[in-house]
mmCIF file of C-alpha atoms in Angstrom:
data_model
loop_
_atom_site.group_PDB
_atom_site.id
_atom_site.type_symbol
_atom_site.label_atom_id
_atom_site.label_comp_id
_atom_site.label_asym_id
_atom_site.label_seq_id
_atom_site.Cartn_x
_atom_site.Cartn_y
_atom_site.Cartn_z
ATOM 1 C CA UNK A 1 0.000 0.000 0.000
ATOM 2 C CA UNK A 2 1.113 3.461 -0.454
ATOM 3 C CA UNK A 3 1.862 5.391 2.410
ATOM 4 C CA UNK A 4 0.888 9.110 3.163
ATOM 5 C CA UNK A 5 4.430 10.455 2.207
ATOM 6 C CA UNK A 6 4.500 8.350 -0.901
ATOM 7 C CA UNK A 7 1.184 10.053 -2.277
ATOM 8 C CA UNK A 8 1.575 13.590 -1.015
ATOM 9 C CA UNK A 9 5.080 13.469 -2.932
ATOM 10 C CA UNK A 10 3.404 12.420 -5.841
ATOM 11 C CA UNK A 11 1.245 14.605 -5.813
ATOM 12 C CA UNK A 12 3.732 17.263 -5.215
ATOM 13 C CA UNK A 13 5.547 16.030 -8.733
ATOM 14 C CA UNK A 14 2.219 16.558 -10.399
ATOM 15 C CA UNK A 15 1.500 19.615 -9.413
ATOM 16 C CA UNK A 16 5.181 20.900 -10.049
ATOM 17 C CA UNK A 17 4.635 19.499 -13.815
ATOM 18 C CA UNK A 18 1.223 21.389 -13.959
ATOM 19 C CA UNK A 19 3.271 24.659 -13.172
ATOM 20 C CA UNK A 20 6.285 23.490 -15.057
ATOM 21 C CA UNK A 21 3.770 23.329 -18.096
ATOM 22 C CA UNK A 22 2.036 26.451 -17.469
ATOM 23 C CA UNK A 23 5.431 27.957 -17.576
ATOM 24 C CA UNK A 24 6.118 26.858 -20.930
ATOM 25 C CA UNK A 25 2.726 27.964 -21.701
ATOM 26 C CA UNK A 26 3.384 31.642 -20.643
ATOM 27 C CA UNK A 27 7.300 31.141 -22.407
ATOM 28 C CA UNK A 28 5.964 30.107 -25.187
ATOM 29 C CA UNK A 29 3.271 32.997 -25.768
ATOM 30 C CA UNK A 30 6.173 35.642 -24.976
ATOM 31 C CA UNK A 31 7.249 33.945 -28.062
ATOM 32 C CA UNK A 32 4.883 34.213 -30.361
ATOM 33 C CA UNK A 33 4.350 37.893 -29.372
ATOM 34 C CA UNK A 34 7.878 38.919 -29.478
ATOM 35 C CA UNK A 35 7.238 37.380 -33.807
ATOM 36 C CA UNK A 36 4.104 39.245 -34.191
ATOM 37 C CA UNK A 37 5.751 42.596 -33.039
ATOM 38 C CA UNK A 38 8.521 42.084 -35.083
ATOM 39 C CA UNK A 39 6.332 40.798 -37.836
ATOM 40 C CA UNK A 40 4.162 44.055 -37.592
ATOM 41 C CA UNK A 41 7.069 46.282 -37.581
ATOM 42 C CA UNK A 42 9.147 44.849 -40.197
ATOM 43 C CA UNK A 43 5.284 44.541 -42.314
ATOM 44 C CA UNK A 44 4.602 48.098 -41.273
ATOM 45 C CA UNK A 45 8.357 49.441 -42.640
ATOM 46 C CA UNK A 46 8.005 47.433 -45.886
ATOM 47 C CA UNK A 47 4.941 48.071 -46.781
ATOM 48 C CA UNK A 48 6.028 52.640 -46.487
ATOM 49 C CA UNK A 49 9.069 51.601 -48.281
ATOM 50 C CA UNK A 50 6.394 50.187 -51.314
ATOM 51 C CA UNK A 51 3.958 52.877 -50.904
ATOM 52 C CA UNK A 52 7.138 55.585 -51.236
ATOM 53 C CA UNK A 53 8.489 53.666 -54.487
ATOM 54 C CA UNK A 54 4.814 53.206 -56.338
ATOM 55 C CA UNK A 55 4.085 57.063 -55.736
ATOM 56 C CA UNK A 56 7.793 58.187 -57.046
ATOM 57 C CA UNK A 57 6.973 55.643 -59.976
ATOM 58 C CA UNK A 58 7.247 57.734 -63.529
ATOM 59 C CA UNK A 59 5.279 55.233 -65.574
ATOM 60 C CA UNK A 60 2.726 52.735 -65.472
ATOM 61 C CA UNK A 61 5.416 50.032 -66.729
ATOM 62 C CA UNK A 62 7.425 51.251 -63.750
ATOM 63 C CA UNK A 63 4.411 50.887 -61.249
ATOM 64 C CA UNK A 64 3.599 47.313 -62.420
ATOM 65 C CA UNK A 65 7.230 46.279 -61.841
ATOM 66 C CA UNK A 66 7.009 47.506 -58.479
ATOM 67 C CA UNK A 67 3.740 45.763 -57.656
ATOM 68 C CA UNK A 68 5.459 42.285 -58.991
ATOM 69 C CA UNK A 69 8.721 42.954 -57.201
ATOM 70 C CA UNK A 70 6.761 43.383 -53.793
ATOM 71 C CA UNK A 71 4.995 39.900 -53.919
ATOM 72 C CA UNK A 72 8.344 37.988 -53.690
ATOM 73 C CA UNK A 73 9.755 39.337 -50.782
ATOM 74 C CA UNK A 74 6.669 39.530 -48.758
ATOM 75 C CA UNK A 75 6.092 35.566 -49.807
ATOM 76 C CA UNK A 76 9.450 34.794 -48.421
ATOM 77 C CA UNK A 77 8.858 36.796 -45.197
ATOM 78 C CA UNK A 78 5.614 34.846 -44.650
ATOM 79 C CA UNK A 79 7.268 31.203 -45.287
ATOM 80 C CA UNK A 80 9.618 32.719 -42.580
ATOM 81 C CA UNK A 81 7.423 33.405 -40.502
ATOM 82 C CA UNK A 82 5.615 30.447 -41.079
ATOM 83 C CA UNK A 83 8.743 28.509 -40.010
ATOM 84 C CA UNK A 84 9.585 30.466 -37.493
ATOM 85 C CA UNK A 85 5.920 29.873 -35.801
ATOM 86 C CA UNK A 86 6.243 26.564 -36.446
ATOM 87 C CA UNK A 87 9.650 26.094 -34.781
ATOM 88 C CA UNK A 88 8.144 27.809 -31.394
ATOM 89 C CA UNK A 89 5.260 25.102 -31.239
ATOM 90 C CA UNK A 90 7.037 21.686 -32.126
ATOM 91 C CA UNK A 91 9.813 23.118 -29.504
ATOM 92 C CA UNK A 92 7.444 23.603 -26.934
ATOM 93 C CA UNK A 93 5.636 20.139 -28.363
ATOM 94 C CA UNK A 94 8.754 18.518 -27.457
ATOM 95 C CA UNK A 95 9.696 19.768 -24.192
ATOM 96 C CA UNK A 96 5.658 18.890 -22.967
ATOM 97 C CA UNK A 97 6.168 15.928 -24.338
ATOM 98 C CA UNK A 98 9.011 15.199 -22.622
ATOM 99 C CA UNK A 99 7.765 16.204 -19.347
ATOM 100 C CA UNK A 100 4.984 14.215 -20.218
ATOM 101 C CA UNK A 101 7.545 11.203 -20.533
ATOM 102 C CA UNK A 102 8.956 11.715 -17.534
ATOM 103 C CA UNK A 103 5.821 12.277 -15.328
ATOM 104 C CA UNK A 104 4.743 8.634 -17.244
ATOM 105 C CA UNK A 105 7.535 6.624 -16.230
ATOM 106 C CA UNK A 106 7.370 8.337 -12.996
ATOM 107 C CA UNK A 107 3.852 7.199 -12.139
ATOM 108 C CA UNK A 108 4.787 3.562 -13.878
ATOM 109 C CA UNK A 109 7.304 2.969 -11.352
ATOM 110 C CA UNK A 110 5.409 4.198 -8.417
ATOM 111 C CA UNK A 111 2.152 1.580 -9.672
ATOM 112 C CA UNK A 112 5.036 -1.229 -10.121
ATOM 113 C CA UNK A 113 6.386 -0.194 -6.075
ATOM 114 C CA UNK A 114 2.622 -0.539 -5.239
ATOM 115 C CA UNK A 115 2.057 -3.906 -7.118
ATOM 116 C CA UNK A 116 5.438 -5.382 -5.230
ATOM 117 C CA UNK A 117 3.984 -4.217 -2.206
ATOM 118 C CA UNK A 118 0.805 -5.486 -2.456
ATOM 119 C CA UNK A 119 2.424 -8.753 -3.747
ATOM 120 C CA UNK A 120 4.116 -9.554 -0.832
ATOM 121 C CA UNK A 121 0.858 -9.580 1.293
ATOM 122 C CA UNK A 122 -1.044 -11.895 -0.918
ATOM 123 C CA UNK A 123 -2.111 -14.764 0.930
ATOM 124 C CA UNK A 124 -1.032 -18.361 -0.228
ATOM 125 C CA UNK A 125 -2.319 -19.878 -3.812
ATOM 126 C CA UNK A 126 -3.149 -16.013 -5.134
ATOM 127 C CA UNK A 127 0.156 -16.137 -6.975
ATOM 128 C CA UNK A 128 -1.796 -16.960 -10.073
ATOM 129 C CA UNK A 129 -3.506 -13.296 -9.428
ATOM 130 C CA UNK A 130 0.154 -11.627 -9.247
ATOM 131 C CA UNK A 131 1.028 -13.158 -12.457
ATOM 132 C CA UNK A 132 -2.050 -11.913 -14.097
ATOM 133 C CA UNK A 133 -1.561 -8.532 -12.720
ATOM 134 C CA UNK A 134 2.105 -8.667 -13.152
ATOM 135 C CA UNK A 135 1.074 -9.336 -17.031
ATOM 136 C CA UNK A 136 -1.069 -6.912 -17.105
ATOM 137 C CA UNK A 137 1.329 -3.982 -16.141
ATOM 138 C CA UNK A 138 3.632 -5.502 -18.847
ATOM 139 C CA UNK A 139 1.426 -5.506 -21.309
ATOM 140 C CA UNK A 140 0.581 -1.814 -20.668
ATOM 141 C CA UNK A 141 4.236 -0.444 -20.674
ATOM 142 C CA UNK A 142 4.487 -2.225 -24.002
ATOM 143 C CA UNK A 143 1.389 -0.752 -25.201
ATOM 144 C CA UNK A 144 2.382 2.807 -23.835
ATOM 145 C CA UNK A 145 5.964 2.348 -25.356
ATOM 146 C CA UNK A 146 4.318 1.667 -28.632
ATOM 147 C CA UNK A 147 2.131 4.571 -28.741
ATOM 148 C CA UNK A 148 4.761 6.919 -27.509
ATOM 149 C CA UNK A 149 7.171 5.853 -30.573
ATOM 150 C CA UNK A 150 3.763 6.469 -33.127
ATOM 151 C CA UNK A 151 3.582 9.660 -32.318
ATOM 152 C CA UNK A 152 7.262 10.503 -32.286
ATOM 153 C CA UNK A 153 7.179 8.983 -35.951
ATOM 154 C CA UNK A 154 4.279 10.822 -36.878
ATOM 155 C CA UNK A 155 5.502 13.927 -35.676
ATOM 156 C CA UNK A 156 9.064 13.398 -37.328
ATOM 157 C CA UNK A 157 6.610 13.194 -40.608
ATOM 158 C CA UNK A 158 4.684 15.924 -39.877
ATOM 159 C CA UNK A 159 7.846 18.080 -39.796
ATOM 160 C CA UNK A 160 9.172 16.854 -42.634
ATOM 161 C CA UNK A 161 5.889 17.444 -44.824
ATOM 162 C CA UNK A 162 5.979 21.063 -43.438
ATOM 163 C CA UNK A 163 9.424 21.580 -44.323
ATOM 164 C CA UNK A 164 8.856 20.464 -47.472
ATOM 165 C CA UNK A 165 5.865 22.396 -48.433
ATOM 166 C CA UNK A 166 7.350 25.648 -46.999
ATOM 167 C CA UNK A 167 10.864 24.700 -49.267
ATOM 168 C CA UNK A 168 8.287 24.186 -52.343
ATOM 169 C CA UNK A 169 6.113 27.423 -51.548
ATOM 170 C CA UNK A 170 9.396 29.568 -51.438
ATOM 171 C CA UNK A 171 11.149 28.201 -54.553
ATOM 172 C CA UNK A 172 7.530 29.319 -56.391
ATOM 173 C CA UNK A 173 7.645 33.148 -55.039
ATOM 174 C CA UNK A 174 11.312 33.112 -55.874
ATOM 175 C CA UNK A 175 10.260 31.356 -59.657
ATOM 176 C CA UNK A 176 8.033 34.406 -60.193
#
């Protein structure tokens, strides 16, 4: 059986991970801000830098080449931004998931403690019970194991894709 220590420190490890997650919460909004603002203010510096050039334009030839010349840049920015976004959420992904891993294997070793203890207070002819149990918790790390590496692989893939598509998108502005 658990005793009171062993539960009020776990629950003291959860609730440190709750925090520890809100943290990266808050750290990773700061983030996204801190893009935005400079988003906005390099968007904001461009974009009087193109009004300035169409309005000191002498002919209509030279105003369309101005219009076309401003779509390229302003497509690269926003894959840039795009990947830049993207690298603040699967970083934070990662180190939740992490923690998540952790906090896991944590609470799998504590269940495994309380199994062994309760083990060794089962009366005579229940070891066919342990071994059932004992089974059980096997078969649920391996089933936990396997899900954790699925969704590492899928989020490997899902990286990969976006990488990809934002390489693709950026060699079409620059193709134009």
């Amino acid at each position: 059986m658990l005793t009171v220590e062993q539960i009020a420190a776990a629950q003291q490890s959860q609730l440190n991970t709750l925090f520890g997650f809100g943290a990266k919460a808050v750290e990773s909004a700061e983030k996204v801000i801190e893009l935005n603002l400079q988003a906005s203010k390099a968007l904001l510096a461009d974009s009087a830098e193109y009004t300035k050039s169409l309005l000191s334009a002498k002919d209509a030839q030279e105003f369309l080449k101005l219009q076309t010349g401003f779509v390229q840049p302003l497509t690269e920015k926003s894959a840039a931004y795009g990947r830049h976004l993207y690298d603040i959420a699967s970083g934070v992904s990662a180190e939740l998931s992490q923690a998540a891993e952790v906090q896991a294997a944590s609470a799998q070793k504590q269940f495994a403690a309380a199994v062994e203890a309760a083990v060794k207070n089962v009366p005579q002819g229940g070891e066919a019970a342990v071994a059932a149990v004992k089974n059980a918790m096997t078969g649920a790390n391996s089933a936990f194991e396997q899900v954790q590496k699925v969704v590492k692989q899928a989020t490997e893939l899902a990286e990969s894709n976006f990488k990809a598509v934002t390489a693709t998108a950026t060699k079409a502005a620059k193709a134009k």
